[in-house]
Coordinates of C-alpha atoms and ligand atoms in Angstrom, one line a residue:
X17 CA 0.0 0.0 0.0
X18 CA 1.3 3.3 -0.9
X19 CA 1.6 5.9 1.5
X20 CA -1.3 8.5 2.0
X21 CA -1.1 11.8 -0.4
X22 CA -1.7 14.9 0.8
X23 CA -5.7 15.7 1.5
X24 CA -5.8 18.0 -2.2
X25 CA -4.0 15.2 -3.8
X26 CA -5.2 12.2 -2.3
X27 CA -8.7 12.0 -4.3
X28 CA -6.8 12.8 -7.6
X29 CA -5.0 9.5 -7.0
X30 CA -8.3 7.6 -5.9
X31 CA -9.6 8.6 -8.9
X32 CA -6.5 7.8 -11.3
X33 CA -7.3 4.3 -9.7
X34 CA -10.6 4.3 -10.4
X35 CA -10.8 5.3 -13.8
X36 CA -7.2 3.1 -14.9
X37 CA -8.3 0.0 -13.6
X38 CA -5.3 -3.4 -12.9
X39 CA -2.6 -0.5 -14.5
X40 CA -0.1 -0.9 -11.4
X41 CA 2.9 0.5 -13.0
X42 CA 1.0 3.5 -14.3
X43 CA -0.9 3.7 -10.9
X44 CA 2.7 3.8 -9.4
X45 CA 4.7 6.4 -11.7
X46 CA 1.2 9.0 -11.0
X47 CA 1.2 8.3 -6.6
X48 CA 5.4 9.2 -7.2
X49 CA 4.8 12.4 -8.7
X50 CA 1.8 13.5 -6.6
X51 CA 3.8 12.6 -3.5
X52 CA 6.2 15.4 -4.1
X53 CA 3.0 17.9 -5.6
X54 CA 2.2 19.3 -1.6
X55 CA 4.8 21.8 -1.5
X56 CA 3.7 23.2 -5.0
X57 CA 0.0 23.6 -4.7
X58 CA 0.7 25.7 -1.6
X59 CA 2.6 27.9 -3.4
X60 CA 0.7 28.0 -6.5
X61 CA -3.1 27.3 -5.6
X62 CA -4.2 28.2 -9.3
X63 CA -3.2 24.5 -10.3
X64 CA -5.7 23.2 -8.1
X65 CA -8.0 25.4 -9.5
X66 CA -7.8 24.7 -13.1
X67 CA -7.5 21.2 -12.1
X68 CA -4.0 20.7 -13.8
X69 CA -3.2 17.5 -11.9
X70 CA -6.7 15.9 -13.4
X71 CA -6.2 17.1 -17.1
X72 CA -2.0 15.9 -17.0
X73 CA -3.2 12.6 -15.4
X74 CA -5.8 11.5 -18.0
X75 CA -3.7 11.4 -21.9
X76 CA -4.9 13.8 -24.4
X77 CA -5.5 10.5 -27.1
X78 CA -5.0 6.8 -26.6
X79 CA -5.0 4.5 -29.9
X80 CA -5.1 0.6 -29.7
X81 CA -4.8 -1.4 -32.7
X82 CA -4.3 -5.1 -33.9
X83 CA -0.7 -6.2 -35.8
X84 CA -1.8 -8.8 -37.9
X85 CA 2.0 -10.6 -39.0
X86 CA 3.2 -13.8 -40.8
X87 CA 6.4 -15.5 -39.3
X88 CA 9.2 -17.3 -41.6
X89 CA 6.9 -20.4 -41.9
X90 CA 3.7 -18.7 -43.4
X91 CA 2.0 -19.0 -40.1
X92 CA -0.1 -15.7 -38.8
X93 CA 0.3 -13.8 -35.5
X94 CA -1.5 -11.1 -34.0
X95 CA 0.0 -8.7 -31.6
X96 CA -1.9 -5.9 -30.4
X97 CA 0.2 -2.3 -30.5
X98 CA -0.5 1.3 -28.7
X99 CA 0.5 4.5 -29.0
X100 CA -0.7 6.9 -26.2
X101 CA -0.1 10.8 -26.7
X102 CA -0.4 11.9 -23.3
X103 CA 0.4 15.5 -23.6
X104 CA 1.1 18.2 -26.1
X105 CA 1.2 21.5 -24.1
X106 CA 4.8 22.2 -24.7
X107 CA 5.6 20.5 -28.2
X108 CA 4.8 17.1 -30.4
X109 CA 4.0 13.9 -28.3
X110 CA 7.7 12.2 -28.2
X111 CA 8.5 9.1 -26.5
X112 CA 9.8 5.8 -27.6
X113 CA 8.1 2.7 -29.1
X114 CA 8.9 -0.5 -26.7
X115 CA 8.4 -4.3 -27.8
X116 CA 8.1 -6.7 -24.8
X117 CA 5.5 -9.7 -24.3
X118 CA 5.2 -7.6 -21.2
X119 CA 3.4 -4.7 -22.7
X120 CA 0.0 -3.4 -22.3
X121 CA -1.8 -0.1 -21.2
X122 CA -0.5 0.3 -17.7
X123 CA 3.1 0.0 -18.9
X124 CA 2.8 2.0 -22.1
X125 CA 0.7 4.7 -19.4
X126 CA 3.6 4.7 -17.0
X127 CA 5.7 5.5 -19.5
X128 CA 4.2 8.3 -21.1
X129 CA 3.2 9.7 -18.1
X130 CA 7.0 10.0 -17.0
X131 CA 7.9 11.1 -20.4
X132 CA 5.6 14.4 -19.8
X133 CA 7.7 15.7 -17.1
X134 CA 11.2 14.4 -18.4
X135 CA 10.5 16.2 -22.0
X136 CA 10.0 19.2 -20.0
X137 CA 13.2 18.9 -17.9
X138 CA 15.0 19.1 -21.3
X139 CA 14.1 22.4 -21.7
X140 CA 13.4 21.4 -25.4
X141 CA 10.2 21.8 -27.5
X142 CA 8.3 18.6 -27.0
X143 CA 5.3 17.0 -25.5
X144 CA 4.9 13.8 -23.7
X145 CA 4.0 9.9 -25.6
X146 CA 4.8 6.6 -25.4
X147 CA 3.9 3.5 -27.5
X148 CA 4.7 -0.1 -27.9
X149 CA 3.9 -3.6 -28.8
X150 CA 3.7 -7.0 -27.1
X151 CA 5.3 -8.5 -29.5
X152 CA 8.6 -10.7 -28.6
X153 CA 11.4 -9.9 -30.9
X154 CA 13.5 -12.1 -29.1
X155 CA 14.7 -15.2 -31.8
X156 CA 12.8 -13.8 -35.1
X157 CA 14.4 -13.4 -38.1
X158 CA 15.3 -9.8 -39.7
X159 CA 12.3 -10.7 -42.1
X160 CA 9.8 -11.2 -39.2
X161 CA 11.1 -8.5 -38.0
X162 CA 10.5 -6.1 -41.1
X163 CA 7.3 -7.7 -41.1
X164 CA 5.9 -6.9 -38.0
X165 CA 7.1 -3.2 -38.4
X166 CA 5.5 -3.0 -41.5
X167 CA 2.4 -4.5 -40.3
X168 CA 2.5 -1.5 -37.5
X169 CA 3.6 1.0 -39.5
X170 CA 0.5 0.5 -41.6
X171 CA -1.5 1.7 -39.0
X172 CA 0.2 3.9 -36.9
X173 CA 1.6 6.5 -39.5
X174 CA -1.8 8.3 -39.7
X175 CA -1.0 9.3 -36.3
X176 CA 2.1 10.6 -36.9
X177 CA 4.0 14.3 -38.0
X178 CA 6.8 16.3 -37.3
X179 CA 4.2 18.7 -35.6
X180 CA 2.3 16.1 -34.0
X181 CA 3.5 12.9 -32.7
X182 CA 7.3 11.5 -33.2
X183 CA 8.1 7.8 -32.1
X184 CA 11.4 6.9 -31.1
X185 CA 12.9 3.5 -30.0
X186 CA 13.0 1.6 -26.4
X187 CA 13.6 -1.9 -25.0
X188 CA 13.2 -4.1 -28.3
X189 CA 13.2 -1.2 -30.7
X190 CA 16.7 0.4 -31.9
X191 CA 18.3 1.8 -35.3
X192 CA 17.1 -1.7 -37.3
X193 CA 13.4 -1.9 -36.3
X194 CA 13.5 1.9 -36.6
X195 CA 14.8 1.5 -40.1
X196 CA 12.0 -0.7 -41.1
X197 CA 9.6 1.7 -39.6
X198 CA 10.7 4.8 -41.7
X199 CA 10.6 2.4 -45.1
X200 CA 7.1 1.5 -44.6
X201 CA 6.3 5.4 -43.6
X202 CA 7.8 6.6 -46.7
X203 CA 6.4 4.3 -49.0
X204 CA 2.4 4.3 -47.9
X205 CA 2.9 8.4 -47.8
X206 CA 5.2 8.7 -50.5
X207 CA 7.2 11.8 -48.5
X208 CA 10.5 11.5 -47.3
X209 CA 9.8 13.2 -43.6
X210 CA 12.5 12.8 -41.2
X211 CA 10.9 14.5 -38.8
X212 CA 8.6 12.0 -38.3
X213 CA 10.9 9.2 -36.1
X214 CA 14.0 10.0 -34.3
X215 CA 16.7 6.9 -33.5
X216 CA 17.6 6.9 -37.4
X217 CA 20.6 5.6 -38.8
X218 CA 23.2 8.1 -39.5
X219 CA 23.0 7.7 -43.5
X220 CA 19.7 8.8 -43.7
X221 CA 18.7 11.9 -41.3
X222 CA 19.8 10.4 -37.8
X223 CA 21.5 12.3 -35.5
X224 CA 25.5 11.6 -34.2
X225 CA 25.5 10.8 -30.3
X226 CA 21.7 10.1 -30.2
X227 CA 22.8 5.9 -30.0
X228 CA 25.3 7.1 -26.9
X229 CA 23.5 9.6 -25.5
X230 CA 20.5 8.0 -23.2
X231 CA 23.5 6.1 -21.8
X232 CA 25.7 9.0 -21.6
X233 CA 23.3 11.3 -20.1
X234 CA 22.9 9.3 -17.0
X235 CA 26.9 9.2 -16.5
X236 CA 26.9 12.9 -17.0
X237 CA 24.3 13.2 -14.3
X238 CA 25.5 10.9 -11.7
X239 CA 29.1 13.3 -12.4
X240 CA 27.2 16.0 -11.8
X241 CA 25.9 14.6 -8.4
X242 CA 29.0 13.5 -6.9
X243 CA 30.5 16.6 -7.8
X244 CA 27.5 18.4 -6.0
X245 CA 29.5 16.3 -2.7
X246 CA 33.0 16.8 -3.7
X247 CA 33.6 13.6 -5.1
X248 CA 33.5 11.9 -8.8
X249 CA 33.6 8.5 -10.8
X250 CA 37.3 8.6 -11.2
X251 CA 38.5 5.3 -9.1
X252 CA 35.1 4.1 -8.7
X253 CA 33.6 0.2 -9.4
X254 CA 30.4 0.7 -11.1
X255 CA 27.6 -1.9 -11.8
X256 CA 24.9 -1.7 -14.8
X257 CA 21.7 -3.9 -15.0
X258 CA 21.3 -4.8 -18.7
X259 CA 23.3 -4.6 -21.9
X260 CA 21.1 -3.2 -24.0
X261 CA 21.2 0.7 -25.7
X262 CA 21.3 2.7 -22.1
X263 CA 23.9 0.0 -21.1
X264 CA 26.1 -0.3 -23.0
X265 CA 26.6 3.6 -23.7
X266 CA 26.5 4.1 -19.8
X267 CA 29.3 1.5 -19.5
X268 CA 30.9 3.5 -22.3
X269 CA 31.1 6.8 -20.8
X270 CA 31.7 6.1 -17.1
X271 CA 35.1 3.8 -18.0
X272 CA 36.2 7.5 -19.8
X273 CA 35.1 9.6 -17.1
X274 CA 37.5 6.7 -15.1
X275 CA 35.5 4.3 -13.0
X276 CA 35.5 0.7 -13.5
X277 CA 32.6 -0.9 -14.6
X278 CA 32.5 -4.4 -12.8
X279 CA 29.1 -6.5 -14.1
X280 CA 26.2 -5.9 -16.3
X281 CA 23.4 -8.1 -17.3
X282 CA 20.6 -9.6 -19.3
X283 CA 17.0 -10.8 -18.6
X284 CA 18.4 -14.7 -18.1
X285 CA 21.7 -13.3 -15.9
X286 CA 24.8 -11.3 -15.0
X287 CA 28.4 -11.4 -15.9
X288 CA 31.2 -10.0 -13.2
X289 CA 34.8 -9.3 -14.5
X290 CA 36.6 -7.8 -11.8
X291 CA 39.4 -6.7 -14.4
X292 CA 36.9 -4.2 -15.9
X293 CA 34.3 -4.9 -18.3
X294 CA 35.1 -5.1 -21.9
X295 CA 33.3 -3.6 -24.0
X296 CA 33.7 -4.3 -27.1
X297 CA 33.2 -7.8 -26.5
X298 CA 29.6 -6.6 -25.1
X299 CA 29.1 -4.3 -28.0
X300 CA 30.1 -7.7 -30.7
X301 CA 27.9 -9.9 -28.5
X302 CA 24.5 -7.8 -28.2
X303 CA 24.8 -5.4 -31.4
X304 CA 26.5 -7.2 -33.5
X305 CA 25.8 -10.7 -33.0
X306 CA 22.4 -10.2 -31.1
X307 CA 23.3 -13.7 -28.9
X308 CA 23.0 -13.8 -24.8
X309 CA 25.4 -11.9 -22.3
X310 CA 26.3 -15.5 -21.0
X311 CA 28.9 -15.4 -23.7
X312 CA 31.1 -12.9 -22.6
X313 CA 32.2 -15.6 -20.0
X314 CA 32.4 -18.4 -22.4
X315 CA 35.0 -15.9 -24.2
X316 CA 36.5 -14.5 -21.0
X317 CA 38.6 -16.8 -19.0
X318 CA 38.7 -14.1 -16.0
X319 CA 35.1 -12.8 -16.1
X320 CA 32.1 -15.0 -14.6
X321 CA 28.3 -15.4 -15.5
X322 CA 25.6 -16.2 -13.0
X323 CA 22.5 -17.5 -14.5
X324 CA 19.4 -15.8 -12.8
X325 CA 21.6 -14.5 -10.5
X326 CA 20.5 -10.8 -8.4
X327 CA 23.4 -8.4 -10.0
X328 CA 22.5 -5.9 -6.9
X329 CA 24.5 -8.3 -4.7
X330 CA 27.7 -7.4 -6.3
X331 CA 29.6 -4.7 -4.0
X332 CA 30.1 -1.3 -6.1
X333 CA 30.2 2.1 -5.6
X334 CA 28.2 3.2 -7.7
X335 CA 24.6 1.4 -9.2
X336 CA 23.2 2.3 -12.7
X337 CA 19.7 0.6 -13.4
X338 CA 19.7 0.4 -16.7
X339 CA 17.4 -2.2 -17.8
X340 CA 13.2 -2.5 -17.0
X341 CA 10.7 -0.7 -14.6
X342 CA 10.6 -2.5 -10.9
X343 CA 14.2 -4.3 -11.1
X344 CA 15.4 -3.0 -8.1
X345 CA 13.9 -3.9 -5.1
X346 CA 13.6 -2.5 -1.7
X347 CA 15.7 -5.7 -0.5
X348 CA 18.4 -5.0 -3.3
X349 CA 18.3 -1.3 -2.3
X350 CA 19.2 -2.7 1.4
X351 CA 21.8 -4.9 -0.2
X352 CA 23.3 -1.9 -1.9
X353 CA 23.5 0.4 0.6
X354 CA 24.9 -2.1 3.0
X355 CA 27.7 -3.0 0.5
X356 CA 28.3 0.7 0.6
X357 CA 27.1 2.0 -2.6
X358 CA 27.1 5.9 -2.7
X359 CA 25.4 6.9 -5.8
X360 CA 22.4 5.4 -8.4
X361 CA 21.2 6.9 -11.3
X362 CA 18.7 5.6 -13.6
X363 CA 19.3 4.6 -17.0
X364 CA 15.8 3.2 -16.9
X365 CA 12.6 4.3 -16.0
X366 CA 11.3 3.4 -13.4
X367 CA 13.7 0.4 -11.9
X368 CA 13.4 1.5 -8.2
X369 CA 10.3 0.4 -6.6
X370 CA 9.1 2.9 -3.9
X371 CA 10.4 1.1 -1.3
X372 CA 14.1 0.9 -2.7
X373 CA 14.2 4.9 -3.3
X374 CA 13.4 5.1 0.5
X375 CA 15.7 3.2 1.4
X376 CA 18.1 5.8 -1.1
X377 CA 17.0 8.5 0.2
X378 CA 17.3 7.3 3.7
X379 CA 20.9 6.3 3.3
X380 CA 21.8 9.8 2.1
X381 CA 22.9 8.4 -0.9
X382 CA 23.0 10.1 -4.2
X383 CA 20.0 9.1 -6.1
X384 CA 18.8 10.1 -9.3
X385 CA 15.4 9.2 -10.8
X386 CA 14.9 7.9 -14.1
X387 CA 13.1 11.5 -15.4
X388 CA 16.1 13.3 -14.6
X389 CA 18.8 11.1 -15.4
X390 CA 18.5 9.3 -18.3
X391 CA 16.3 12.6 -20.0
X392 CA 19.7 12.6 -22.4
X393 CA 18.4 10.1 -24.6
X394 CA 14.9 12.1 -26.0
X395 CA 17.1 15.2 -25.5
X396 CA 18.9 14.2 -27.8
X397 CA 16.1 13.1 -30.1
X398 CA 14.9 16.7 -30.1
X399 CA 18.5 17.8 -31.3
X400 CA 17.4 15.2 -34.4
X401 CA 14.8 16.8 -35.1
X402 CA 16.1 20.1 -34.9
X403 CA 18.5 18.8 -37.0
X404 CA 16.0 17.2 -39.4
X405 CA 13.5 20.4 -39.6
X406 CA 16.9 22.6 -40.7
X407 CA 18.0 19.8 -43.3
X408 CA 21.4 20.1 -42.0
X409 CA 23.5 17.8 -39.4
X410 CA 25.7 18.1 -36.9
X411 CA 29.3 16.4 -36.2
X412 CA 29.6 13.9 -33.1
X413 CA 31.4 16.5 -31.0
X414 CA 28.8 19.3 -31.2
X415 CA 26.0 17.0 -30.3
X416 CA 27.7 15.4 -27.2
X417 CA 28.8 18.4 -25.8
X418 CA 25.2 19.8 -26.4
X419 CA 23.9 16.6 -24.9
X420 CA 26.7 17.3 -21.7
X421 CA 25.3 20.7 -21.6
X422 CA 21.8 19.9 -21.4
X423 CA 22.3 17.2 -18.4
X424 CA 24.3 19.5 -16.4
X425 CA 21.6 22.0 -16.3
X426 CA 18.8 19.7 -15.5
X427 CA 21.2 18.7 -12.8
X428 CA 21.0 22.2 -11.7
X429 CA 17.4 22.7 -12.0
X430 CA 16.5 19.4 -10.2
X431 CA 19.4 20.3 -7.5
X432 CA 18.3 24.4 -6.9
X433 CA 14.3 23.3 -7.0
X434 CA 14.7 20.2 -4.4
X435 CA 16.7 23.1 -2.0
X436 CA 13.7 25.6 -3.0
X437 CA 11.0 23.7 -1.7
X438 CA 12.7 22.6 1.5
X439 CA 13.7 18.9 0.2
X440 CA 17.6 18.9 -0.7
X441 CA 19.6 16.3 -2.0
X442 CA 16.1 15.0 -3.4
X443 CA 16.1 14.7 -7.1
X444 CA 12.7 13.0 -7.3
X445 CA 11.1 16.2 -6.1
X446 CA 13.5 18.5 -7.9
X447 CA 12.8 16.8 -10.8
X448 CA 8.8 16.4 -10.6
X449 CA 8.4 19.5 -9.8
X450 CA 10.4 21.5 -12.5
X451 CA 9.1 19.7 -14.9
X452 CA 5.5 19.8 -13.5
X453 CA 5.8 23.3 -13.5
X454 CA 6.7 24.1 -16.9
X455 CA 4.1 21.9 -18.2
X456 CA 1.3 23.2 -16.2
X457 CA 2.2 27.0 -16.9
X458 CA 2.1 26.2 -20.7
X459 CA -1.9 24.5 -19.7
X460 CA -2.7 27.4 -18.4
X461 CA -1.8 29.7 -20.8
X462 CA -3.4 27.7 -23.1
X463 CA -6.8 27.7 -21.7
X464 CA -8.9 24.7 -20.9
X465 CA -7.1 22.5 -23.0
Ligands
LIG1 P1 17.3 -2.6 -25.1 O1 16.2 -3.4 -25.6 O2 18.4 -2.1 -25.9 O3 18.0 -3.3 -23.8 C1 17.2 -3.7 -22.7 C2 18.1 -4.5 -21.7 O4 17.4 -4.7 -20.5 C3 18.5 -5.8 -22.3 O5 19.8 -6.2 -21.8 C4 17.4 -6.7 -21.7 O6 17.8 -8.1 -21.6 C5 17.2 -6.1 -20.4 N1 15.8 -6.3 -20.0 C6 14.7 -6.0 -20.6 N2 13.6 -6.4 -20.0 C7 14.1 -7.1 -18.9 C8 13.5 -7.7 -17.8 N3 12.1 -7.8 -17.7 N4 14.2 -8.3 -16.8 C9 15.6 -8.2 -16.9 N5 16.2 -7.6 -17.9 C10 15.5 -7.0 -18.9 O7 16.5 -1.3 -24.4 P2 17.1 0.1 -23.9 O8 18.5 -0.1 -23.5 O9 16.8 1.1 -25.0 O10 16.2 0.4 -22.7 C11 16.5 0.1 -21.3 C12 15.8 1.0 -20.4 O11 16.1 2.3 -20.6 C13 14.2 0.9 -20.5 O12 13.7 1.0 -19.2 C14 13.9 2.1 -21.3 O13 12.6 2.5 -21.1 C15 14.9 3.1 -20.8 N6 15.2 4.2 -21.7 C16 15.7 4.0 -22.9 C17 15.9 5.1 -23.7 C18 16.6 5.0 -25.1 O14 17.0 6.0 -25.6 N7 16.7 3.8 -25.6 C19 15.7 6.5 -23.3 C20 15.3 6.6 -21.9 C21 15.0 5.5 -21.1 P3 17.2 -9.1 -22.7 O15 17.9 -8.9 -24.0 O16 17.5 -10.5 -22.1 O17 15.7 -8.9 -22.8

């Protein structure tokens, strides 16, 4: 059971539960924003009054629609897909496209919900969406594949504009499925639109750094909050949950900025290699060769893999969750902390249940929520399509050190606002509250929209 809201805010959240009925994860993502909301309608009663909180917490549009697909052996599947814009107040509904068997409307809700406040954090022009599938990618061909984007594609792309709703990818959707997305786009609307999906491929209107830079980001901001305590990730043994996108980059950019990066992971285990992980075995295994991480070991005499093992029991000092919503755990956050872990960052949304942050924010340590930390990857999606709308693109330099540059200052922003209204050191109100803020200034202004 969650912990009471606020009296304003508590029948808000009845009523999110009333009207979203079995959707725990998106029931979960509205009580941890509302939690932190106290401190802000005091201060600015005229959200209550417009009812804000109800209008951000119900989407603007949700679309459900069947995937009708043939496999390799002429045998027919049908996966259902959604896309839910959830709000457009400060720019196009943005927010990544995820295929899991483990999606439906509470996750794809969760998700689009956090995406409202962490587009906002970027400072950038864009609005709030999330979509996905339940569709398993894992074993099917490149042909399946192409076929089940295409199927997708066939529906979704009514939905879609530069100006009004801009997919990206997430777990189960990177450059290749994205790819096969834009080909069926541009061949049922005949227009070449870049605009209209971010995550491209560098050949054909994609943008340098966006692969690194969801990964990136959340290195830049746990730098940022270590620095904020004198300290930094130079020396430091670091452990990352997955080996995915966010992974692998995160891995990437914390070995430059000096730590060593001890274990990572997949959804059947974890691999330790004490001697620092390396990474471009990881990079061959999963992009290249798309096989399990188990095979780092078979490859490594000195590194180890532990099948369904809990990677939160390996001592570190530093934690990045970088893999699914809900992988942490209150125990593992225990387990951490006691193994002296000082800082955790989220390359994933979501990984910390409720009861883990406590126990973060108990402990003192540095913690960084998903919004805020891993906001580098979208961020840097908006710098596509910046790049896209101009027709020009960028080098690899530019765009990091813009991406760099954009992570510091929501580090700021979540810092200064959590010391503003009496919380500091707490990036989970820092965060919700800057980027509620922006959003629900831009609703007003708008009118009853
Ligand atoms: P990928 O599909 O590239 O990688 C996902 C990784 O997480 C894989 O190693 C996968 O293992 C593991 N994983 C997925 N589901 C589970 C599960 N249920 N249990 C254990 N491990 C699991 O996805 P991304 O790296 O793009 O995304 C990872 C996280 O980062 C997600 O939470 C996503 O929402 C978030 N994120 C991604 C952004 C992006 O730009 N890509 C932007 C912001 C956030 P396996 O291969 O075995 O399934």
């Amino acid at each position: 059971m969650p912990a009471r809201l606020d009296e304003k805010l508590e029948p808000i959240y009845q009523d999110v539960l009333h009207r979203n009925p079995g959707e725990n994860e998106f029931h979960q993502a509205v009580h941890e924003v509302l939690e932190t909301l106290g401190p802000v309608l005091v201060k600015y009663p005229e959200f209550a009054e417009h009812k804000v909180i109800q209008r951000i917490c119900e989407p603007e549009r949700q679309i459900i629609f069947r995937v009708p697909w043939q496999d390799d052996q002429g045998e027919t599947h049908i996966n259902r897909a959604f896309r839910v814009e959830f709000n457009s107040a400060l720019g196009p509904y943005k927010g990544g496209m995820r295929f899991h068997p483990s999606v439906y409307l509470g996750i794809v809700k969760f998700l689009g919900f956090e995406q409202i406040f962490k587009n906002a954090l970027t400072g950038l022009p864009i609005g709030g969406g999330k979509g996905g599938s339940d569709f398993d990618p894992k074993g099917r061909s490149d042909s399946e594949i192409m076929r089940f984007c295409q199927s997708l594609m066939t529906e979704l792309y009514r939905h879609l504009g530069e100006y009004t709703d801009v997919p990206a990818g997430d777990i189960g959707v990177g450059e290749r499925e994205i790819g096969y997305l834009f080909g069926q786009y541009k061949r049922i609307t005949n227009r070449y639109e870049s605009g209209i999906l971010t995550g491209k491929g560098l050949g054909w209107g994609g943008s340098c750094a966006r692969r690194e830079a969801t990964g990136f980001g959340t290195v830049h901001f746990t730098q940022e909050m270590l620095k904020a305590r004198n300290d930094s990730l130079e020396g430091k043994t670091v452990v990352v949950s997955g080996s995915g996108n966010v992974a692998i980059y995160a891995m990437e950019m914390a070995r430059k900025l000096g730590a060593r990066i001890i274990a990572c992971s997949d959804s059947s285990g974890f691999i330790v290699d004490e001697q620092g992980i390396d990474l471009d075995l990881v990079k061959r295994i999963k992009e290249v060769e798309r096989r399990r991480i188990s095979a780092y070991a078979q490859e490594k005499s000195n590194a180890h893999y532990v099948a369904d093992g809990n990677i939160w029991k390996t001592p570190c000092d530093v934690a990045l969750p970088c893999a699914t919503q809900n992988e942490l755990t209150g125990k593992d956050a225990k387990t951490l902390v006691e193994n002296g872990c000082i800082a955790v960052a989220e390359g994933a949304n979501m990984p910390t249940t409720p009861e883990g942050i406590r126990l973060f924010q108990d402990a003192g340590i540095a913690y960084g929520p998903g919004k805020a930390a891993n906001a580098g990857g979208v961020a840097t999606s908006a710098l596509e399509m910046q790049q896209n709308a101009s027709r020009d693109s960028w080098g690899f330099d530019y765009t990091a050190n813009r991406l760099e540059e954009i992570m510091v200052n929501i580090h700021r922003n979540c810092h200064d606002t959590a010391d503003e209204f009496g919380s500091p050191g707490n990036y989970v109100v820092g965060a919700n509250i800057v980027g509620f803020l922006k959003v629900s200034e831009a609703m007003v202004a708008m009118g009853l929209i």
